[in-house]
Amino acid sequence: MGACGSSTSASMPNPEWACKGTPVHGEHAVDIGSDLDPSVKVLAEKRCGKPDVANLGTVGFSCRKGLKSSRMPNQDSWAVRAAPGAYSAVGVFDGHGKDGHVVSYAAKGMLMNSVPQAVIAAGSDRQVQERVQSCFHQAHRLAGTRKESLHSGTTATVVVHDTARERVVVSHVGDSKAVLLRREGNSSVLTAKELTEDHRPQDPGERRRIEKQGGKVVCISGHHRVKTRQGVVGLNMSRTIGDCDAHGSGVSAHPDVSMHDLDPEEDVAVLVASDGVWEVISPREAAEIVSAFPRHEAMAAAQCLADKAITIWLRETGGVVVDDVTAVLAWPFDRAPGIERSETGSTTSPPSSSRMSERSVSLTDTVP
């Protein structure tokens, strides 16, 4: 396998880079997600493959190009993948740099195949962590064989609903936040539990790793960024896929992996979004926006969330800057037997069912 950026550049990732995984237990997975759309039309929805929402459950999504550059296509990518009876997964990938749209598209293709299969095939929590981390490192190594990844990269957040274990496994690098939406008691307003923590270079552990490998963390106009050993100032995050020049200065592709048991009486949906949403809308505000829509209007909820984010960007920047905005909302596709879910998102269980206690597991280790 070649070194970072050692192979010939191309405008499109080849099929081997955006590789398909091997099906697990005879799975028949159904996918929807964004295409590698070259359009530069401002605020336009990114093209996606024909969605078969009926087979995937109740899913809503919006992926809109921002106003950062009239010459740059939408660099966000997203996908939803489901293997009935085994798992469902949601992923968001926010590209950056000249070829960030290519890197995010390829990372989506790799991780949305490999991560769910790693989760389902693993036995212990430790195996889940190690296998998912291996998926991210493999994706980064494959990205390193392409010239597009020398100065461009992507975030990656993948949330897998493990149907048999009735839990979600969350893995991420960067700042595309995932939240669990919950309905407490008979409340009509959802609450948000953050499932990821942004990887920022100013965080003590991240700063130590960057400085140990020869990089620096500098603050420019209130924003902390990584300064590489070559003196290039760029990334405002400390973990990505791609960005091979910065990875030589302490940026890492090592994901955080956490596991969260689901409470069938309270946990109703997963929302994953790029920082085009989270820069201007808090998780609490996002939960309130989604609360206004029943679960069968997930598409309208996701589009409303994107519209709201764009409106705030335009207002706060005087119509000058809007980041690419992506929001993917997924209500659980497969619930444990005996649990029914109404069209308003509330849950009911037979009297004999016991309430599941919530358990969150976050396995920490040293970032390479």
mmCIF file of C-alpha atoms in Angstrom, residues 72-366:
data_model
loop_
_atom_site.group_PDB
_atom_site.id
_atom_site.type_symbol
_atom_site.label_atom_id
_atom_site.label_comp_id
_atom_site.label_asym_id
_atom_site.label_seq_id
_atom_site.Cartn_x
_atom_site.Cartn_y
_atom_site.Cartn_z
ATOM 1 C CA MET A 72 -16.654 24.143 -4.614
ATOM 2 C CA PRO A 73 -19.314 21.411 -4.623
ATOM 3 C CA ASN A 74 -21.070 20.298 -1.464
ATOM 4 C CA GLN A 75 -18.359 18.460 0.487
ATOM 5 C CA ASP A 76 -20.671 16.655 2.931
ATOM 6 C CA SER A 77 -21.652 13.012 2.397
ATOM 7 C CA TRP A 78 -24.190 10.889 4.265
ATOM 8 C CA ALA A 79 -25.670 7.406 4.203
ATOM 9 C CA VAL A 80 -28.171 5.131 5.896
ATOM 10 C CA ARG A 81 -27.725 1.366 5.697
ATOM 11 C CA ALA A 82 -30.004 -1.334 7.112
ATOM 12 C CA ALA A 83 -29.916 -5.112 7.241
ATOM 13 C CA PRO A 84 -33.346 -6.129 8.584
ATOM 14 C CA GLY A 85 -33.092 -8.114 11.795
ATOM 15 C CA ALA A 86 -29.382 -7.355 12.182
ATOM 16 C CA TYR A 87 -28.600 -3.639 12.248
ATOM 17 C CA SER A 88 -29.286 -0.172 10.933
ATOM 18 C CA ALA A 89 -26.633 2.504 10.591
ATOM 19 C CA VAL A 90 -26.418 6.250 9.992
ATOM 20 C CA GLY A 91 -23.271 8.059 8.869
ATOM 21 C CA VAL A 92 -22.263 11.667 8.171
ATOM 22 C CA PHE A 93 -18.946 12.703 6.615
ATOM 23 C CA ASP A 94 -17.944 16.367 6.338
ATOM 24 C CA GLY A 95 -15.158 16.916 3.822
ATOM 25 C CA HIS A 96 -12.696 19.794 3.782
ATOM 26 C CA GLY A 97 -9.888 20.959 1.523
ATOM 27 C CA LYS A 98 -9.877 21.150 -2.267
ATOM 28 C CA ASP A 99 -10.910 17.505 -2.714
ATOM 29 C CA GLY A 100 -12.859 17.071 0.506
ATOM 30 C CA HIS A 101 -15.990 15.984 -1.371
ATOM 31 C CA VAL A 102 -14.066 13.081 -2.893
ATOM 32 C CA VAL A 103 -12.578 11.990 0.441
ATOM 33 C CA SER A 104 -15.907 12.182 2.277
ATOM 34 C CA TYR A 105 -17.638 10.176 -0.458
ATOM 35 C CA ALA A 106 -14.985 7.463 -0.346
ATOM 36 C CA ALA A 107 -14.931 7.325 3.460
ATOM 37 C CA LYS A 108 -18.705 6.904 3.388
ATOM 38 C CA GLY A 109 -18.397 3.972 0.996
ATOM 39 C CA MET A 110 -15.811 2.232 3.132
ATOM 40 C CA LEU A 111 -17.059 2.832 6.658
ATOM 41 C CA MET A 112 -20.772 2.347 6.030
ATOM 42 C CA ASN A 113 -19.926 -1.168 4.871
ATOM 43 C CA SER A 114 -17.175 -2.162 7.272
ATOM 44 C CA VAL A 115 -18.266 -0.624 10.594
ATOM 45 C CA PRO A 116 -21.764 -2.185 10.873
ATOM 46 C CA GLN A 117 -20.359 -5.588 9.974
ATOM 47 C CA ALA A 118 -17.580 -5.210 12.556
ATOM 48 C CA VAL A 119 -20.135 -4.351 15.231
ATOM 49 C CA ILE A 120 -22.381 -7.326 14.472
ATOM 50 C CA ALA A 121 -19.536 -9.842 14.134
ATOM 51 C CA ALA A 122 -17.794 -8.844 17.386
ATOM 52 C CA GLY A 123 -18.380 -10.635 20.656
ATOM 53 C CA SER A 124 -17.184 -8.577 23.611
ATOM 54 C CA ASP A 125 -17.246 -4.797 24.002
ATOM 55 C CA ARG A 126 -13.469 -4.815 23.621
ATOM 56 C CA GLN A 127 -13.765 -6.638 20.302
ATOM 57 C CA VAL A 128 -16.295 -4.075 19.111
ATOM 58 C CA GLN A 129 -13.889 -1.280 19.956
ATOM 59 C CA GLU A 130 -10.861 -2.894 18.354
ATOM 60 C CA ARG A 131 -12.646 -3.969 15.165
ATOM 61 C CA VAL A 132 -14.313 -0.612 14.626
ATOM 62 C CA GLN A 133 -11.044 1.207 15.228
ATOM 63 C CA SER A 134 -9.423 -1.083 12.687
ATOM 64 C CA CYS A 135 -12.092 -0.078 10.140
ATOM 65 C CA PHE A 136 -11.222 3.594 10.583
ATOM 66 C CA HIS A 137 -7.494 2.990 10.327
ATOM 67 C CA GLN A 138 -7.964 0.890 7.197
ATOM 68 C CA ALA A 139 -10.107 3.625 5.644
ATOM 69 C CA HIS A 140 -7.389 6.162 6.394
ATOM 70 C CA ARG A 141 -4.664 3.915 4.964
ATOM 71 C CA LEU A 142 -6.662 3.446 1.764
ATOM 72 C CA ALA A 143 -7.257 7.188 1.600
ATOM 73 C CA GLY A 144 -3.506 7.622 1.867
ATOM 74 C CA THR A 145 -3.016 5.897 -1.483
ATOM 75 C CA ARG A 146 -4.806 8.774 -3.212
ATOM 76 C CA LYS A 147 -3.459 12.217 -3.987
ATOM 77 C CA GLU A 148 -6.797 13.779 -3.086
ATOM 78 C CA SER A 149 -6.093 12.988 0.570
ATOM 79 C CA LEU A 150 -2.746 14.744 0.828
ATOM 80 C CA HIS A 151 -4.255 18.135 1.666
ATOM 81 C CA SER A 152 -7.944 17.170 1.986
ATOM 82 C CA GLY A 153 -9.853 15.045 4.444
ATOM 83 C CA THR A 154 -13.127 14.366 6.193
ATOM 84 C CA THR A 155 -14.824 13.863 9.503
ATOM 85 C CA ALA A 156 -16.595 10.537 9.998
ATOM 86 C CA THR A 157 -19.414 9.668 12.375
ATOM 87 C CA VAL A 158 -21.134 6.277 12.199
ATOM 88 C CA VAL A 159 -23.954 5.207 14.527
ATOM 89 C CA VAL A 160 -24.932 1.532 14.382
ATOM 90 C CA HIS A 161 -28.134 0.240 15.966
ATOM 91 C CA ASP A 162 -27.348 -3.357 16.945
ATOM 92 C CA THR A 163 -30.817 -4.887 16.839
ATOM 93 C CA ALA A 164 -30.054 -8.077 18.754
ATOM 94 C CA ARG A 165 -28.293 -6.304 21.626
ATOM 95 C CA GLU A 166 -30.715 -3.351 21.488
ATOM 96 C CA ARG A 167 -27.988 -0.745 21.711
ATOM 97 C CA VAL A 168 -26.206 1.805 19.569
ATOM 98 C CA VAL A 169 -22.483 1.738 18.876
ATOM 99 C CA VAL A 170 -21.050 5.150 18.045
ATOM 100 C CA SER A 171 -17.694 5.780 16.387
ATOM 101 C CA HIS A 172 -16.308 9.068 15.144
ATOM 102 C CA VAL A 173 -13.418 11.322 14.261
ATOM 103 C CA GLY A 174 -13.891 15.070 13.958
ATOM 104 C CA ASP A 175 -16.918 17.193 14.767
ATOM 105 C CA SER A 176 -19.975 15.703 13.035
ATOM 106 C CA LYS A 177 -21.977 15.286 16.207
ATOM 107 C CA ALA A 178 -24.447 12.455 16.908
ATOM 108 C CA VAL A 179 -27.264 12.788 19.432
ATOM 109 C CA LEU A 180 -29.838 10.384 20.818
ATOM 110 C CA LEU A 181 -33.337 11.883 20.935
ATOM 111 C CA ARG A 182 -35.389 10.851 23.929
ATOM 112 C CA ARG A 183 -38.965 11.274 25.098
ATOM 113 C CA GLU A 184 -39.196 11.441 28.885
ATOM 114 C CA GLY A 185 -42.517 10.355 30.323
ATOM 115 C CA ASN A 186 -45.512 11.836 28.510
ATOM 116 C CA SER A 187 -43.666 14.960 27.409
ATOM 117 C CA SER A 188 -44.321 16.120 23.864
ATOM 118 C CA VAL A 189 -40.846 17.662 23.628
ATOM 119 C CA LEU A 190 -37.837 15.497 22.905
ATOM 120 C CA THR A 191 -34.555 15.877 24.751
ATOM 121 C CA ALA A 192 -31.073 15.307 23.367
ATOM 122 C CA LYS A 193 -28.274 13.161 24.722
ATOM 123 C CA GLU A 194 -24.966 13.867 23.013
ATOM 124 C CA LEU A 195 -23.240 10.681 21.871
ATOM 125 C CA THR A 196 -20.003 12.220 20.592
ATOM 126 C CA GLU A 197 -17.491 14.804 21.745
ATOM 127 C CA ASP A 198 -15.811 16.972 19.118
ATOM 128 C CA HIS A 199 -12.105 16.393 18.574
ATOM 129 C CA ARG A 200 -10.469 19.793 19.000
ATOM 130 C CA PRO A 201 -6.713 20.508 18.930
ATOM 131 C CA GLN A 202 -6.873 22.670 22.082
ATOM 132 C CA ASP A 203 -8.135 19.784 24.225
ATOM 133 C CA PRO A 204 -5.283 18.774 26.571
ATOM 134 C CA GLY A 205 -4.890 15.182 25.372
ATOM 135 C CA GLU A 206 -5.148 16.163 21.712
ATOM 136 C CA ARG A 207 -2.650 19.002 22.156
ATOM 137 C CA ARG A 208 -0.136 16.682 23.843
ATOM 138 C CA ARG A 209 -0.270 14.208 20.966
ATOM 139 C CA ILE A 210 0.062 16.931 18.337
ATOM 140 C CA GLU A 211 3.024 18.564 20.076
ATOM 141 C CA LYS A 212 4.708 15.202 20.736
ATOM 142 C CA GLN A 213 4.663 14.519 16.981
ATOM 143 C CA GLY A 214 6.085 17.900 16.051
ATOM 144 C CA GLY A 215 2.934 19.890 15.376
ATOM 145 C CA LYS A 216 1.673 22.962 17.178
ATOM 146 C CA VAL A 217 -1.695 24.318 18.208
ATOM 147 C CA VAL A 218 -2.179 27.989 17.374
ATOM 148 C CA CYS A 219 -5.115 30.324 17.978
ATOM 149 C CA ILE A 220 -6.126 32.614 15.135
ATOM 150 C CA SER A 221 -9.101 34.947 15.505
ATOM 151 C CA GLY A 222 -10.372 32.877 18.411
ATOM 152 C CA HIS A 223 -10.140 29.548 16.568
ATOM 153 C CA HIS A 224 -7.574 26.891 17.494
ATOM 154 C CA ARG A 225 -5.909 25.172 14.563
ATOM 155 C CA VAL A 226 -3.168 22.642 13.908
ATOM 156 C CA LYS A 227 0.126 24.005 12.599
ATOM 157 C CA THR A 228 2.089 21.246 10.875
ATOM 158 C CA ARG A 229 5.816 20.671 11.093
ATOM 159 C CA GLN A 230 6.034 22.277 7.657
ATOM 160 C CA GLY A 231 4.478 25.454 9.054
ATOM 161 C CA VAL A 232 1.074 25.049 7.391
ATOM 162 C CA VAL A 233 -1.852 26.238 9.522
ATOM 163 C CA GLY A 234 -5.109 24.526 8.707
ATOM 164 C CA LEU A 235 -7.334 22.063 10.563
ATOM 165 C CA ASN A 236 -9.587 23.188 13.409
ATOM 166 C CA MET A 237 -10.029 19.547 14.448
ATOM 167 C CA SER A 238 -7.515 17.011 15.668
ATOM 168 C CA ARG A 239 -8.845 13.735 14.201
ATOM 169 C CA THR A 240 -9.825 13.108 10.594
ATOM 170 C CA ILE A 241 -9.584 10.640 7.729
ATOM 171 C CA GLY A 242 -7.271 11.861 4.984
ATOM 172 C CA ASP A 243 -5.267 15.082 5.568
ATOM 173 C CA CYS A 244 -2.087 13.053 5.189
ATOM 174 C CA ASP A 245 0.182 16.086 5.508
ATOM 175 C CA ALA A 246 -1.361 16.959 8.886
ATOM 176 C CA HIS A 247 -1.316 13.353 10.129
ATOM 177 C CA GLY A 248 2.463 13.580 10.143
ATOM 178 C CA SER A 249 2.095 16.298 12.776
ATOM 179 C CA GLY A 250 -0.170 14.588 15.286
ATOM 180 C CA VAL A 251 -3.604 14.578 13.648
ATOM 181 C CA SER A 252 -5.106 11.094 14.051
ATOM 182 C CA ALA A 253 -7.650 8.789 12.413
ATOM 183 C CA HIS A 254 -8.163 6.899 15.689
ATOM 184 C CA PRO A 255 -11.905 6.985 16.503
ATOM 185 C CA ASP A 256 -13.657 7.224 19.816
ATOM 186 C CA VAL A 257 -15.974 4.215 20.187
ATOM 187 C CA SER A 258 -18.826 4.077 22.698
ATOM 188 C CA MET A 259 -21.799 1.780 23.336
ATOM 189 C CA HIS A 260 -25.168 2.851 24.702
ATOM 190 C CA ASP A 261 -27.972 0.508 25.713
ATOM 191 C CA LEU A 262 -31.369 1.742 24.539
ATOM 192 C CA ASP A 263 -34.368 2.326 26.765
ATOM 193 C CA PRO A 264 -37.423 1.338 24.690
ATOM 194 C CA GLU A 265 -39.631 3.622 26.763
ATOM 195 C CA GLU A 266 -37.582 6.756 26.155
ATOM 196 C CA ASP A 267 -35.088 6.496 23.270
ATOM 197 C CA VAL A 268 -36.853 7.234 19.996
ATOM 198 C CA ALA A 269 -34.433 8.505 17.324
ATOM 199 C CA VAL A 270 -30.863 9.244 16.301
ATOM 200 C CA LEU A 271 -29.790 12.534 14.722
ATOM 201 C CA VAL A 272 -26.391 12.898 13.071
ATOM 202 C CA ALA A 273 -25.371 16.202 11.488
ATOM 203 C CA SER A 274 -22.374 18.096 10.179
ATOM 204 C CA ASP A 275 -21.056 21.189 11.927
ATOM 205 C CA GLY A 276 -23.039 23.281 9.458
ATOM 206 C CA VAL A 277 -25.920 22.472 11.796
ATOM 207 C CA TRP A 278 -24.121 22.341 15.136
ATOM 208 C CA GLU A 279 -22.289 25.653 14.714
ATOM 209 C CA VAL A 280 -25.623 27.485 14.869
ATOM 210 C CA ILE A 281 -28.111 25.065 16.498
ATOM 211 C CA SER A 282 -27.547 23.323 19.829
ATOM 212 C CA PRO A 283 -28.572 19.687 20.404
ATOM 213 C CA ARG A 284 -31.353 20.906 22.714
ATOM 214 C CA GLU A 285 -32.675 23.259 20.033
ATOM 215 C CA ALA A 286 -32.452 20.516 17.402
ATOM 216 C CA ALA A 287 -34.482 18.188 19.624
ATOM 217 C CA GLU A 288 -37.143 20.865 20.032
ATOM 218 C CA ILE A 289 -37.359 21.345 16.254
ATOM 219 C CA VAL A 290 -37.748 17.606 15.642
ATOM 220 C CA SER A 291 -40.392 17.421 18.386
ATOM 221 C CA ALA A 292 -42.812 19.353 16.185
ATOM 222 C CA PHE A 293 -42.967 16.468 13.695
ATOM 223 C CA PRO A 294 -44.407 12.952 14.090
ATOM 224 C CA ARG A 295 -42.033 10.127 13.223
ATOM 225 C CA HIS A 296 -43.616 9.524 9.799
ATOM 226 C CA GLU A 297 -42.625 13.110 8.896
ATOM 227 C CA ALA A 298 -38.932 12.538 9.533
ATOM 228 C CA MET A 299 -38.054 13.971 6.116
ATOM 229 C CA ALA A 300 -39.875 17.214 6.856
ATOM 230 C CA ALA A 301 -38.149 17.388 10.266
ATOM 231 C CA ALA A 302 -34.658 16.993 8.789
ATOM 232 C CA GLN A 303 -35.357 19.550 6.078
ATOM 233 C CA CYS A 304 -36.766 21.990 8.627
ATOM 234 C CA LEU A 305 -33.612 21.599 10.698
ATOM 235 C CA ALA A 306 -31.433 22.327 7.654
ATOM 236 C CA ASP A 307 -33.574 25.307 6.651
ATOM 237 C CA LYS A 308 -33.291 26.717 10.175
ATOM 238 C CA ALA A 309 -29.508 26.338 10.182
ATOM 239 C CA ILE A 310 -29.166 28.068 6.809
ATOM 240 C CA THR A 311 -31.415 30.920 7.943
ATOM 241 C CA ILE A 312 -29.235 31.497 11.010
ATOM 242 C CA TRP A 313 -26.023 31.397 8.953
ATOM 243 C CA LEU A 314 -27.400 33.969 6.525
ATOM 244 C CA ARG A 315 -28.597 36.237 9.318
ATOM 245 C CA GLU A 316 -25.432 36.088 11.407
ATOM 246 C CA THR A 317 -22.990 36.531 8.495
ATOM 247 C CA GLY A 318 -24.960 39.090 6.549
ATOM 248 C CA GLY A 319 -25.586 36.590 3.764
ATOM 249 C CA VAL A 320 -21.865 36.076 3.151
ATOM 250 C CA VAL A 321 -21.096 32.624 4.594
ATOM 251 C CA VAL A 322 -23.082 29.416 4.962
ATOM 252 C CA ASP A 323 -21.351 26.129 5.704
ATOM 253 C CA ASP A 324 -22.501 22.944 3.979
ATOM 254 C CA VAL A 325 -25.427 21.682 6.040
ATOM 255 C CA THR A 326 -26.293 18.008 6.526
ATOM 256 C CA ALA A 327 -28.804 16.450 8.922
ATOM 257 C CA VAL A 328 -29.867 12.794 8.973
ATOM 258 C CA LEU A 329 -32.703 11.747 11.274
ATOM 259 C CA ALA A 330 -33.517 8.069 11.805
ATOM 260 C CA TRP A 331 -36.157 6.611 14.089
ATOM 261 C CA PRO A 332 -35.236 3.065 15.201
ATOM 262 C CA PHE A 333 -35.812 0.625 12.360
ATOM 263 C CA ASP A 334 -36.058 -2.628 14.323
ATOM 264 C CA ARG A 335 -37.215 -2.793 17.910
ATOM 265 C CA ALA A 336 -37.167 -5.720 20.305
ATOM 266 C CA PRO A 337 -40.163 -8.095 19.993
ATOM 267 C CA GLY A 338 -43.225 -6.974 21.913
ATOM 268 C CA ILE A 339 -42.503 -3.250 21.696
ATOM 269 C CA GLU A 340 -44.893 -1.121 19.699
ATOM 270 C CA ARG A 341 -44.269 2.444 18.596
ATOM 271 C CA SER A 342 -47.021 4.854 17.680
ATOM 272 C CA GLU A 343 -46.950 7.320 14.805
ATOM 273 C CA THR A 344 -46.250 10.118 17.264
ATOM 274 C CA GLY A 345 -43.077 8.421 18.427
ATOM 275 C CA SER A 346 -44.287 7.361 21.873
ATOM 276 C CA THR A 347 -43.610 3.847 23.034
ATOM 277 C CA THR A 348 -45.757 1.259 24.742
ATOM 278 C CA SER A 349 -44.782 -2.136 26.088
ATOM 279 C CA PRO A 350 -46.818 -5.112 27.204
ATOM 280 C CA PRO A 351 -47.335 -5.180 30.991
ATOM 281 C CA SER A 352 -45.014 -8.148 31.327
ATOM 282 C CA SER A 353 -42.021 -6.436 29.687
ATOM 283 C CA SER A 354 -39.377 -5.028 31.948
ATOM 284 C CA ARG A 355 -37.842 -1.624 31.439
ATOM 285 C CA MET A 356 -34.308 -1.761 30.116
ATOM 286 C CA SER A 357 -31.741 0.037 32.212
ATOM 287 C CA GLU A 358 -29.471 2.398 30.333
ATOM 288 C CA ARG A 359 -25.804 1.535 30.158
ATOM 289 C CA SER A 360 -23.172 3.586 28.405
ATOM 290 C CA VAL A 361 -19.754 2.103 27.777
ATOM 291 C CA SER A 362 -16.881 4.195 26.507
ATOM 292 C CA LEU A 363 -13.647 2.263 26.091
ATOM 293 C CA THR A 364 -10.652 4.551 26.155
ATOM 294 C CA ASP A 365 -7.113 3.795 25.129
ATOM 295 C CA THR A 366 -4.055 5.592 23.894
#
